[in-house]
Short mmCIF file of C-alpha atoms and ligand atoms in Angstrom, two decimals:
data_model
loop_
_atom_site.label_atom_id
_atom_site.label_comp_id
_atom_site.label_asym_id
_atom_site.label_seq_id
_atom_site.Cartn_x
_atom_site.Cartn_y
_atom_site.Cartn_z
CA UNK A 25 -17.57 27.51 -37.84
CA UNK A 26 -19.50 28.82 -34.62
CA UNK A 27 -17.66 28.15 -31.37
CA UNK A 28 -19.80 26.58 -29.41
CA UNK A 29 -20.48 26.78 -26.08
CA UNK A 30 -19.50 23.36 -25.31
CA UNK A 31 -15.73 23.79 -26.52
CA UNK A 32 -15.18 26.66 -24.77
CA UNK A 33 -16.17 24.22 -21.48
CA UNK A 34 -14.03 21.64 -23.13
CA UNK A 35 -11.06 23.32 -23.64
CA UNK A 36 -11.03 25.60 -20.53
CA UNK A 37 -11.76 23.10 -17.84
CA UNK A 38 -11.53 19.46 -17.25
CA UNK A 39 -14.71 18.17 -18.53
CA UNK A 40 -16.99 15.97 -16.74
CA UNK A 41 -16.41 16.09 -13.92
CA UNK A 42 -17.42 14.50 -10.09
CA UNK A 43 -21.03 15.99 -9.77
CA UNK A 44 -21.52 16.98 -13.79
CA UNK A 45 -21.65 15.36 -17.03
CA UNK A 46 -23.32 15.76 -20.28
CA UNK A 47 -25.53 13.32 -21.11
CA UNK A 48 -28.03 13.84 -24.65
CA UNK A 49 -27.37 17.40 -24.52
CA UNK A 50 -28.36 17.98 -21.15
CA UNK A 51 -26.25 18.44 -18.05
CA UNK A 52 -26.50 16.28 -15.29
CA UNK A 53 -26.06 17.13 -11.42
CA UNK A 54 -25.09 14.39 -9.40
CA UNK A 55 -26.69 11.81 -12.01
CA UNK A 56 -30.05 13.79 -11.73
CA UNK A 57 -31.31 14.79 -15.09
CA UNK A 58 -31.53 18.46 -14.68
CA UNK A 59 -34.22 19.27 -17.90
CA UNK A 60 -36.68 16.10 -16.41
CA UNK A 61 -36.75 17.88 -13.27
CA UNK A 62 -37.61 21.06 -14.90
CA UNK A 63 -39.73 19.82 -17.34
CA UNK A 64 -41.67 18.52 -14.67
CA UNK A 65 -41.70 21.06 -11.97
CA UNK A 66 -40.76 24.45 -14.13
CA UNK A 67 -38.57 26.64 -12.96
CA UNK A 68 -37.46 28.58 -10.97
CA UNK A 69 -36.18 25.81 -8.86
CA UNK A 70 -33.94 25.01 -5.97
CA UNK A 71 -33.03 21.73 -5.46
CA UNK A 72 -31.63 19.40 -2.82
CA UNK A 73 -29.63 16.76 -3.54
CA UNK A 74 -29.47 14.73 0.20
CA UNK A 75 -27.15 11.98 -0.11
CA UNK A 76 -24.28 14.49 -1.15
CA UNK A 77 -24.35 15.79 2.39
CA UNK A 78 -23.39 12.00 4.20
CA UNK A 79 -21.11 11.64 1.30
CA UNK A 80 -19.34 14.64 2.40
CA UNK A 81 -19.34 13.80 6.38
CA UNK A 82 -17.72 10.25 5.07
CA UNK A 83 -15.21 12.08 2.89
CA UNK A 84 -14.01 14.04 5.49
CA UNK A 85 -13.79 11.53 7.99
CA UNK A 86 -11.80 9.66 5.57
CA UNK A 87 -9.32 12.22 5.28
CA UNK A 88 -8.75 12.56 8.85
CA UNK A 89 -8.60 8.23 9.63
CA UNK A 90 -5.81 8.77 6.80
CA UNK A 91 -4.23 11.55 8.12
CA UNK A 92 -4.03 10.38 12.05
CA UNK A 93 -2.87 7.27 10.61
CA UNK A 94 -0.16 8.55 8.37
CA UNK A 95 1.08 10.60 11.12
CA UNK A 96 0.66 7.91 13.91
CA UNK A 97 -1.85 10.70 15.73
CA UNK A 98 -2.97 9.67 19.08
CA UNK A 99 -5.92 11.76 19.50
CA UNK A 100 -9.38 11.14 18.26
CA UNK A 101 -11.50 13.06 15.30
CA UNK A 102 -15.03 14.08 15.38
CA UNK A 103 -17.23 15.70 12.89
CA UNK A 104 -19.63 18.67 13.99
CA UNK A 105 -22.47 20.16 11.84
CA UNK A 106 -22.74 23.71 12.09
CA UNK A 107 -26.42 23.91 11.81
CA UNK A 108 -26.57 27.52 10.88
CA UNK A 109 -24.90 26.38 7.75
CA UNK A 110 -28.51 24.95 6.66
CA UNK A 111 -31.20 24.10 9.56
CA UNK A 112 -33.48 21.91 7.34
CA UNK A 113 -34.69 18.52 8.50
CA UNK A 114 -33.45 16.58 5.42
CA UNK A 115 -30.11 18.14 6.19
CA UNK A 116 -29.57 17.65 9.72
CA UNK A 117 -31.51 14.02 9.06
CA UNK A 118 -28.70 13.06 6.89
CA UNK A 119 -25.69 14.75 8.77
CA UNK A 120 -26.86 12.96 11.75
CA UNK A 121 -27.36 9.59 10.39
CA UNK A 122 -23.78 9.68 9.49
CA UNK A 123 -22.90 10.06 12.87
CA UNK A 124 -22.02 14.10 13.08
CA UNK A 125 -22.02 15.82 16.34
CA UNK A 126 -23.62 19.17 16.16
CA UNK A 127 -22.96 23.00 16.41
CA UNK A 128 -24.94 25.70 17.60
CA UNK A 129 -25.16 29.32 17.14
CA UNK A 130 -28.00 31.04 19.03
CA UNK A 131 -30.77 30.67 21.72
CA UNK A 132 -33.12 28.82 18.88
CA UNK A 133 -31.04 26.56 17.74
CA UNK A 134 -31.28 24.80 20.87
CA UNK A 135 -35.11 24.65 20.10
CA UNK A 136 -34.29 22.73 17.10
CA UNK A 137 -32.15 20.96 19.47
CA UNK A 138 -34.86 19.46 21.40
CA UNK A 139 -36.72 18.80 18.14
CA UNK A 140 -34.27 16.55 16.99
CA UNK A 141 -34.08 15.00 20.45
CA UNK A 142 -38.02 14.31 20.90
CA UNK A 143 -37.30 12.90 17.06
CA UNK A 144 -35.20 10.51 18.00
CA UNK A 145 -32.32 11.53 15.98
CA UNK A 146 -29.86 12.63 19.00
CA UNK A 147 -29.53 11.35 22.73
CA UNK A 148 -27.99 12.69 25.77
CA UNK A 149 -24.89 11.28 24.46
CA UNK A 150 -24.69 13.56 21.21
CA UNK A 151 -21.82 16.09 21.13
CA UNK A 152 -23.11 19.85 21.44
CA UNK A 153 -20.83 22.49 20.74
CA UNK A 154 -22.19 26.19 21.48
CA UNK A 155 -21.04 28.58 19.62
CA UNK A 156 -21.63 32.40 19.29
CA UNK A 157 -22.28 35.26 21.36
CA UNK A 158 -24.46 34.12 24.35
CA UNK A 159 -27.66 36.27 25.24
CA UNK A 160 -29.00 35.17 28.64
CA UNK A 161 -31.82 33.05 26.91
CA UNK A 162 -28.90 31.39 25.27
CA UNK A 163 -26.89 30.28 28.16
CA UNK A 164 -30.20 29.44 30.04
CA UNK A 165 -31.60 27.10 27.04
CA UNK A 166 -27.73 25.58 26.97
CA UNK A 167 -27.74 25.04 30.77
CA UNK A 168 -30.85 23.37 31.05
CA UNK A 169 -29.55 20.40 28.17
CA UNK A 170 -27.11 20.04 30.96
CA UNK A 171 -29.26 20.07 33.70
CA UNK A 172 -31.52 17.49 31.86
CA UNK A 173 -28.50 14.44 31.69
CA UNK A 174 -27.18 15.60 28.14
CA UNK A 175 -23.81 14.95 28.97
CA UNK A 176 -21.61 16.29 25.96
CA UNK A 177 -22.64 19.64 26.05
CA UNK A 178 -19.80 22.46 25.50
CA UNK A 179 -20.43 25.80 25.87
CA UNK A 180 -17.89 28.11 23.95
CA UNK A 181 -17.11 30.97 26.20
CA UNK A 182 -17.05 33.57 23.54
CA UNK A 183 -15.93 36.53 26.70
CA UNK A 184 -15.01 36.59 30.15
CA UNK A 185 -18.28 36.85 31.62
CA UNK A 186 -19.85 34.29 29.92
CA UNK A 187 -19.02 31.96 32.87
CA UNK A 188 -21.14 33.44 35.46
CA UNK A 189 -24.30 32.51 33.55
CA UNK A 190 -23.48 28.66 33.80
CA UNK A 191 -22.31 29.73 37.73
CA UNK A 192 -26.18 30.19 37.92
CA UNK A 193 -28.00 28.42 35.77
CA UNK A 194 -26.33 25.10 35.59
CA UNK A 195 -26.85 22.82 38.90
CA UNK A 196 -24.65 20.11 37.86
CA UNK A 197 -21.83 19.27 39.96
CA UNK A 198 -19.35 19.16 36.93
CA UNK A 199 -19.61 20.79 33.18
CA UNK A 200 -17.51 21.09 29.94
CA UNK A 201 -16.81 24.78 29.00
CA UNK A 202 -14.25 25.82 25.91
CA UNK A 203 -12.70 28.98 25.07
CA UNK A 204 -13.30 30.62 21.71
CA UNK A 205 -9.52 32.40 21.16
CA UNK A 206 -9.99 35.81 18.91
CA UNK A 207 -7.90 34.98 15.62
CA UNK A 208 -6.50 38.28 13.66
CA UNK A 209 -8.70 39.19 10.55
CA UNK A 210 -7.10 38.53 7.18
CA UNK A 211 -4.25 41.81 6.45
CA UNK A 212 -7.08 43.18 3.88
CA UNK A 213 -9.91 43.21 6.75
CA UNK A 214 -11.30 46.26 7.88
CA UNK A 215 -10.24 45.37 11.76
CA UNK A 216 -7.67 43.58 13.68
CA UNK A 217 -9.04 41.28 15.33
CA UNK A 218 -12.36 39.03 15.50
CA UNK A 219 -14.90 40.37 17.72
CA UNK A 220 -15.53 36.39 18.35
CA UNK A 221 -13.87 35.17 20.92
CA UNK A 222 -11.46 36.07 23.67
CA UNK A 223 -8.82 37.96 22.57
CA UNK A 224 -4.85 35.68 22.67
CA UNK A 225 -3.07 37.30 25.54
CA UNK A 226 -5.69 37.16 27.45
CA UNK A 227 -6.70 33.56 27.32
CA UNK A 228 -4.01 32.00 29.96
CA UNK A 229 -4.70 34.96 32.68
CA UNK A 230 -8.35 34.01 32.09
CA UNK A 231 -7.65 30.38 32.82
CA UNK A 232 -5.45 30.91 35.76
CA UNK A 233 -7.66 33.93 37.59
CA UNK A 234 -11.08 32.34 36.79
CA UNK A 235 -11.44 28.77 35.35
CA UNK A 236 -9.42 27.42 37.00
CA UNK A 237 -10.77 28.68 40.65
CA UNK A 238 -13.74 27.46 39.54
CA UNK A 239 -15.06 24.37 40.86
CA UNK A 240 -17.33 23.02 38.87
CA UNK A 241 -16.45 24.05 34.98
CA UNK A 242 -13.70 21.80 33.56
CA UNK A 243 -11.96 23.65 30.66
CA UNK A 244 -12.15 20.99 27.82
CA UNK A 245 -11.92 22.76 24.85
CA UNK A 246 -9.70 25.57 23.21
CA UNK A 247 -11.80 26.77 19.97
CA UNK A 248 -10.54 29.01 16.93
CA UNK A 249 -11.89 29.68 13.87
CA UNK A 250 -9.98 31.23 10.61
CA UNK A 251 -13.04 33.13 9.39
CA UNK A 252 -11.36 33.00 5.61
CA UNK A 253 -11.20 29.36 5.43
CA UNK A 254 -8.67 26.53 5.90
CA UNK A 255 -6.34 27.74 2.81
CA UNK A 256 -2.79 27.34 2.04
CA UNK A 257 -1.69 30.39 2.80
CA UNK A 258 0.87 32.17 5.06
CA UNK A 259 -2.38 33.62 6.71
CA UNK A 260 -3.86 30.60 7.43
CA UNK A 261 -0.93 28.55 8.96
CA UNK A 262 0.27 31.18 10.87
CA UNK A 263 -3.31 31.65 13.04
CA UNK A 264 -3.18 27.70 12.84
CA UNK A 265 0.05 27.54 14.59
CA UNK A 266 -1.07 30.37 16.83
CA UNK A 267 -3.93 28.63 17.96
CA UNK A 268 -2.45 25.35 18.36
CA UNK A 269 0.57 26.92 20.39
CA UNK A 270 -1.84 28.42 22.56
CA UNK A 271 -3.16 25.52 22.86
CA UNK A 272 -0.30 23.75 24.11
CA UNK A 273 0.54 26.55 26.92
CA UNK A 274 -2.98 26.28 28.28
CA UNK A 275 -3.06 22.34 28.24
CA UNK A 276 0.56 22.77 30.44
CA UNK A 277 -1.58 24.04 33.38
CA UNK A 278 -4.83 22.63 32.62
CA UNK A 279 -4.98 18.91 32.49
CA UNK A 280 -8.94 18.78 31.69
CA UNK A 281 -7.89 20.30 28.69
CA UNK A 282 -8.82 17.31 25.47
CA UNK A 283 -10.17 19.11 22.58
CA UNK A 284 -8.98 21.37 19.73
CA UNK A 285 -11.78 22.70 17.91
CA UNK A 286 -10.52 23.98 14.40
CA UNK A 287 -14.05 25.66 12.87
CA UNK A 288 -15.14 25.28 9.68
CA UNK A 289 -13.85 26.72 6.80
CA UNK A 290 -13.09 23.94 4.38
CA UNK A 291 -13.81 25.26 1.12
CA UNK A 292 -15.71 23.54 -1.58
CA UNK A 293 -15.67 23.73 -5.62
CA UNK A 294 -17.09 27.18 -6.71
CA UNK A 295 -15.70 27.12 -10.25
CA UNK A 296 -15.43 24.15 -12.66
CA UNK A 297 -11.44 24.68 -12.54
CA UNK A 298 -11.55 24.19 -8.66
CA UNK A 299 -8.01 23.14 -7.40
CA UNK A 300 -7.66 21.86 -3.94
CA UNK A 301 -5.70 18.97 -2.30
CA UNK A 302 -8.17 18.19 1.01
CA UNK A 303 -6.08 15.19 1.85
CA UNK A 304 -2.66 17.07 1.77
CA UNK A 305 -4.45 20.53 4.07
CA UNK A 306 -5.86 17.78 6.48
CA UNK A 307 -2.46 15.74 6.41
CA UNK A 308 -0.35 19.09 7.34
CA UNK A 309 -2.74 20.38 10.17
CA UNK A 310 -2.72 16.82 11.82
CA UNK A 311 0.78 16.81 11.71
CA UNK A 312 0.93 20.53 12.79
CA UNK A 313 -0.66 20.02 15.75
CA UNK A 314 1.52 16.28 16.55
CA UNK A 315 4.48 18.36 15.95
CA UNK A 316 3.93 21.11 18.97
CA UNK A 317 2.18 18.91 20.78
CA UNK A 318 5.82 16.94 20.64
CA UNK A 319 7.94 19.86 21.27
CA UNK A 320 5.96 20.92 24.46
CA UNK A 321 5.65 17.09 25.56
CA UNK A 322 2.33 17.29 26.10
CA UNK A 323 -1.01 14.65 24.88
CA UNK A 324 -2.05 15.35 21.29
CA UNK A 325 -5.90 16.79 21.88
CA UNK A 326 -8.98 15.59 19.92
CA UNK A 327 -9.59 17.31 16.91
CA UNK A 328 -12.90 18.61 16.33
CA UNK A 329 -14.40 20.69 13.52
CA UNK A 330 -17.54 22.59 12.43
CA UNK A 331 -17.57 22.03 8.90
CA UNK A 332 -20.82 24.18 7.34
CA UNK A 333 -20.51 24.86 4.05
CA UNK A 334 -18.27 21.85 3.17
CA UNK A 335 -21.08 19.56 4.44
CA UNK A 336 -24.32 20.95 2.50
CA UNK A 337 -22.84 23.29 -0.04
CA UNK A 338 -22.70 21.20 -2.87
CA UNK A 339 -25.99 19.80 -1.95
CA UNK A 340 -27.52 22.72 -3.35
CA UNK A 341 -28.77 24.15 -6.91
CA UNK A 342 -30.98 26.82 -8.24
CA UNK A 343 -32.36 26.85 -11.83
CA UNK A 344 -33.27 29.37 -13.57
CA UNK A 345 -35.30 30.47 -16.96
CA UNK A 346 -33.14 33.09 -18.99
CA UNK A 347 -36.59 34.92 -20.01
CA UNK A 348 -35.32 37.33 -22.40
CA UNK A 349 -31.78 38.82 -23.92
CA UNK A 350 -32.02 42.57 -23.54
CA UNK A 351 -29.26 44.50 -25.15
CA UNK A 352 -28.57 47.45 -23.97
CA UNK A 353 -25.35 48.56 -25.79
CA UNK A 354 -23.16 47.66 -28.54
CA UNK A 355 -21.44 45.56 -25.75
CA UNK A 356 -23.60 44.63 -23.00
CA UNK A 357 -26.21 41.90 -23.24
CA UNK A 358 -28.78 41.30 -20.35
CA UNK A 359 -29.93 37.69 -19.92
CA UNK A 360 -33.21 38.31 -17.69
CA UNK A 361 -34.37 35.59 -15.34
CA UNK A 362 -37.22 34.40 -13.76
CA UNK A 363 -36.15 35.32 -9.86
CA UNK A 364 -34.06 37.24 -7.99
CA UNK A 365 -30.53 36.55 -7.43
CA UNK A 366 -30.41 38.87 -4.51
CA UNK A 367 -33.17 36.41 -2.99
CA UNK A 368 -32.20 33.08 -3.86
CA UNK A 369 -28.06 33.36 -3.64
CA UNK A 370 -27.85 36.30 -1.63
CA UNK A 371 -24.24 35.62 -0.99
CA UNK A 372 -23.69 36.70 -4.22
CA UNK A 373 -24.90 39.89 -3.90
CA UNK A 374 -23.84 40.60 -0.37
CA UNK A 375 -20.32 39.25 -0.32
CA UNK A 376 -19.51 38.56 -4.11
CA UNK A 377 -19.66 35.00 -3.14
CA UNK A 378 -19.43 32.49 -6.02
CA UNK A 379 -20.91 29.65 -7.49
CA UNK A 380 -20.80 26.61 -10.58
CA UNK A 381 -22.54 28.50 -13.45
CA UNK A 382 -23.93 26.25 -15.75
CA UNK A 383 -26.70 26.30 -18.78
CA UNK A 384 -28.73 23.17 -18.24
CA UNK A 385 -29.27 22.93 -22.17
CA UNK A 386 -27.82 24.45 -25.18
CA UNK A 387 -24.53 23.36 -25.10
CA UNK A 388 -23.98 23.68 -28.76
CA UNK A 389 -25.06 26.55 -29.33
CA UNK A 390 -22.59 29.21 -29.48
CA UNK A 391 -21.58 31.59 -26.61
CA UNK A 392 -21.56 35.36 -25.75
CA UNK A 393 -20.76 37.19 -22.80
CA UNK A 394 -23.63 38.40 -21.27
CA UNK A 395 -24.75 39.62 -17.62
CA UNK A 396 -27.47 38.03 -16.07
CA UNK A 397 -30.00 40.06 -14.25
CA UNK A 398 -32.37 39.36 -11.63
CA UNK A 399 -35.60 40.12 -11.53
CA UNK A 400 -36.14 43.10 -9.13
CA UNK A 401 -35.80 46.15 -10.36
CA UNK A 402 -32.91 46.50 -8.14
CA UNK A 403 -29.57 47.67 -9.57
CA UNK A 404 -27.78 45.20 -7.74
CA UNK A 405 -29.74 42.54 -8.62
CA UNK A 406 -26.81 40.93 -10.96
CA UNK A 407 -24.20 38.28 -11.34
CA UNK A 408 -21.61 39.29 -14.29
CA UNK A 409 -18.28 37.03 -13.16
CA UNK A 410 -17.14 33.47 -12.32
CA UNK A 411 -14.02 33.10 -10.18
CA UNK A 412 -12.02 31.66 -13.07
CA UNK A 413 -12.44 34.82 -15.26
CA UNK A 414 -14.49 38.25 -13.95
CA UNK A 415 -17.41 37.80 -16.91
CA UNK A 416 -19.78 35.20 -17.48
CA UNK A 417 -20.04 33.02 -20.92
CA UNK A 418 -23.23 31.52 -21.50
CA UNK A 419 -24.88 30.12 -25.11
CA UNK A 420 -26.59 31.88 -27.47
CA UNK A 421 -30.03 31.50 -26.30
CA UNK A 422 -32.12 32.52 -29.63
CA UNK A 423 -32.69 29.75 -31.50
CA UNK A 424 -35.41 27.48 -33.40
CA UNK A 425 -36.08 25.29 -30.23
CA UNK A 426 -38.88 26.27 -28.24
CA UNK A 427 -37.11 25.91 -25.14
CA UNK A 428 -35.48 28.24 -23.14
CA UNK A 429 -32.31 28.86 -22.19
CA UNK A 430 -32.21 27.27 -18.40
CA UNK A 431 -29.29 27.77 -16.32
CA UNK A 432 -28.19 26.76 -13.08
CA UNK A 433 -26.56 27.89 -9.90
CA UNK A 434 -24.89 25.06 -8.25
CA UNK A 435 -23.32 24.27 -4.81
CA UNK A 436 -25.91 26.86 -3.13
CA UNK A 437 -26.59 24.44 -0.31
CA UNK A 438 -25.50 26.73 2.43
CA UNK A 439 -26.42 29.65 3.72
CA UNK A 440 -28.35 30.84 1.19
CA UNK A 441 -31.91 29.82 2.57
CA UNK A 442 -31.46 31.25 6.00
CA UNK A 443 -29.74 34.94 4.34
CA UNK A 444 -32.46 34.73 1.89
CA UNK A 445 -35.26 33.94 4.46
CA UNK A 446 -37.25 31.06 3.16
CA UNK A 447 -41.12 31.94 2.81
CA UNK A 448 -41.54 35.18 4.42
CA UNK A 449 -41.69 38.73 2.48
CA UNK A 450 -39.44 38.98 -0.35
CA UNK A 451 -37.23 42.00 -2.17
CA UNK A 452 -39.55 43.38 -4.73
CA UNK A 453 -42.34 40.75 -3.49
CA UNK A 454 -40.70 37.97 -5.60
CA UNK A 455 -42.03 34.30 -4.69
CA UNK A 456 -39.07 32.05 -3.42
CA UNK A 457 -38.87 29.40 -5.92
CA UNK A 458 -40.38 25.81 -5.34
CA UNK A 459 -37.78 23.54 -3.34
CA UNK A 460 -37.31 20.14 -4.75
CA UNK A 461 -35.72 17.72 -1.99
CA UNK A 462 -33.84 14.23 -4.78
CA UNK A 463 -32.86 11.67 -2.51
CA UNK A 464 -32.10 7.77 -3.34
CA UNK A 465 -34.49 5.19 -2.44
CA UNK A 466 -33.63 2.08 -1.42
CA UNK A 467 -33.16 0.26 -4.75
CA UNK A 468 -30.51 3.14 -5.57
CA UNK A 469 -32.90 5.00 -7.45
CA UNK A 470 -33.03 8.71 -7.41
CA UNK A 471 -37.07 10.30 -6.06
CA UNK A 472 -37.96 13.52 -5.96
CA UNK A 473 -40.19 15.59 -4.22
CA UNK A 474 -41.78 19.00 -3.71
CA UNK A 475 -40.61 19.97 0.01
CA UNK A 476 -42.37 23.38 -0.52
CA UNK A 477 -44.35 24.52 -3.62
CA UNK A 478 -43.49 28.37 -4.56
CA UNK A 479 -44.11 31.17 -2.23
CA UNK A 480 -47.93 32.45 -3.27
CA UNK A 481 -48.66 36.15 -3.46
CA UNK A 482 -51.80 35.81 -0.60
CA UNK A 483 -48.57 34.11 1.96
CA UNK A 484 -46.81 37.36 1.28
CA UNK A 485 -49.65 40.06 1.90
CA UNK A 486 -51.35 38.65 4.75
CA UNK A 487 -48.09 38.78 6.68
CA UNK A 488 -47.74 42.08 5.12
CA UNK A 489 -51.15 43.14 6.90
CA UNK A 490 -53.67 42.39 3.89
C1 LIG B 589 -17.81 29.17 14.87
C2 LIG B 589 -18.08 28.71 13.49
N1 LIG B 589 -17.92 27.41 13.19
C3 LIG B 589 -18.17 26.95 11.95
C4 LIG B 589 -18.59 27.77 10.94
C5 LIG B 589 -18.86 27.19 9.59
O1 LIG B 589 -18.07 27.71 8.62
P1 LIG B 589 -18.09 27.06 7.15
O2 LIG B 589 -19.48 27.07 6.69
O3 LIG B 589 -17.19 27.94 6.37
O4 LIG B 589 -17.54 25.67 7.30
C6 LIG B 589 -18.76 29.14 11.20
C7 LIG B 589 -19.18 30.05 10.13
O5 LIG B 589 -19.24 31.23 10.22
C8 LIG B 589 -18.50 29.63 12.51
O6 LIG B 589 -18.65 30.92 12.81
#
């Protein structure tokens, strides 16, 4: 009796699942049949699946409505994109059509900004939260939304001296500003404390020696952000309840004061066995923040977050051939594929980030251990463990079929395009893959379609001076 790779799947994880199923011996993504796309395009592949992204935006709202309700919550909830999480059109299309406010992170985002506002897709109305370390281009783009009549515009002071920039530059008689409060790194970080943000103790004298002399800049917002994610840990609740009783102090002498901005953070499903209660985490910091907002008798503040990965992650796959089993010692197999993995899902490289492993085909065949290596000749090009177990189980790929073994990456909707650079020169000189946007039409049927064909060697050299 083999043991096939299906079993193992079957008897170590709850199996299907939400976004995958098996259907004729082929997995399935979201209803999208994987080996048609593949079939049809080749691989490597990364795909897009775009109504996963409103889905998300919904889901989360949901949780909130339930949560504010549960806890009789007076204040209001809004949903923020982080753009930097993914800056495509077909994302921020879809994030904003489900009524998201946006985030920003540098001087060029506001570009795309403006884009989306000559597009039609946001009005002077739109919530604009700016985020990040302001260069003087930055603050000067971000003043001049103001300036033009967009009227939900807040800059996050991330220092002290931010302030004077919007002193100049903005000629408004009245603006929004928020603080950015430092949080303390994880107790396994290499420092202290974030350098984002103002540091804790010195967010009140701030207020009292600067904002609040200031006559124009109304302090609306008190921002942190738990770099490690919204998790139920000691960590996490005790920077939550930091932030939150900071909060309450500063909104004691600052009535203008409306808005708790929580981050991002929320985590999605990077293994199959993926445990995590969203409704319970959203339930707790809702009622967190009722709770101190009780005990200091003071209004409970709007809740805003900046939700990145959780909105586009599991938009997001990448399929791969395995293009040959090299075996290199009694022990160690090498399943070769057709890209890079340091390109495509850099995170993986750079901070041992995660993701679903899956074989797209060849579920009953049996299963070995292998490592799978990308194709630069880089030694770091590899991925050899899942988060449930630290190795990687995939099937047997020899066989009498003629197809290969395909496998996919999945929930690489974030980050990994901008860390990777889409287009552009690549590790090695390896093409990015062809991007394949799936959306729904309007009968309910899924589409696809090439957004970008893959990378050609002449797009390389001639930037590369040829
Ligand atoms: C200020 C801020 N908000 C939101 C996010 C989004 O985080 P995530 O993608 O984990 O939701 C980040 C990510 O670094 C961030 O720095």
């Amino acid at each position: 009796m083999i043991n096939r790779y299906t079993d193992l799947i079957h008897q170590t994880f709850d199996f299907p699942q939400e976004s995958f199923e098996m259907v004729d011996g082929y997995l399935r993504f979201n209803d999208i049949n994987l080996i048609e796309l593949v079939r049809k395009y080749g691989t490597p592949l990364k795909l897009t699946y775009v109504p996963k992204i409103g889905q998300q935006v919904e889901k989360a709202r949901k949780f909130f409505k339930k949560a504010i309700k549960h806890s009789d919550y007076r204040g209001k909830y809004y949903y923020c994109y982080c753009t930097k999480s993914c800056h495509f059109s077909h994302v921020l299309d879809e994030v904003l059509a489900h009524g998201a406010h946006l985030e920003t992170s540098s001087s060029f985002d506001i570009d795309l900004v403006w884009k989306l506002y000559s597009r039609g897709k946001i009005d002077e109305k739109t919530i604009i939260i700016n985020n990040g370390f302001k260069t003087e281009e930055y603050t000067r783009k971000i003043s001049d939304l103001i300036n033009k009549g967009f009227k939900n515009i807040i800059p996050v002071l991330d220092n002290k001296s931010e302030i004077f920039y919007y002193d100049q530059f903005v000629d408004t008689d009245e603006y929004n500003v928020g603080i950015r409060v430092a949080t303390e790194e994880e107790p396994n970080f290499e420092f202290y404390t974030s350098r984002l943000g103002i540091r804790n103790a010195d967010v009140l004298p701030f207020y009292r020696s600067v904002l609040s002399q200031n006559k124009r800049a109304r302090l609306k917002m008190l921002h942190f952000f738990v770099d490690t994610g919204i998790k139920d840990s000691i960590y996490y609740w005790g920077e939550l309840k930091k932030g939150i009783t900071l909060y309450c102090e500063l909104k004691k002498i600052c009535p203008t004061l409306t808005a708790l901005n929580i981050g991002g953070g929320m985590p999605i499903p990077n293994t199959l066995g993926f445990e995590y209660d969203y409704q319970y985490m959203i339930s707790e910091i809702v009622q967190l923040i009722k709770d101190s907002c009780k005990e200091y008798g003071i209004e409970e503040p709007d809740i805003y977050t900046e939700f990145g990965k959780y909105t586009v992650g599991e938009s997001g796959a990448v399929i791969l051939s395995v293009v040959n089993a090299k075996k290199q010692n009694d022990s160690e197999i090498w399943y070769m594929v057709d890209n890079s993995l340091m390109n495509t899902i850099p995170d993986s490289w750079g901070i041992g980030e995660r993701f679903i492993l899956l074989p797209i085909n060849k579920w009953n065949n049996g299963f070995r251990r292998v490592n799978i290596g990308g194709l630069s000749c880089d030694n770091s090009d590899y991925y050899n463990a899942e988060v449930h177990e630290n190795q990687v189980y995939l099937p047997v790929n020899e066989d009498d079929s003629d197809e290969p073994l395909y496998i996919g990456f999945f929930h690489t909707g974030a980050y990994q395009d901008a860390l990777s650079g889409y287009g552009g020169i690549k590790h090695c000189l390896i093409p990015s893959p062809k991007h394949i946007i799936v959306d729904v039409d309007d009968n309910g049927k899924l589409t696809d379609r090439v957004l970008f064909p893959e990378q050609t060697a002449e797009s390389m050299l001639s930037i590369l001076g040829y």
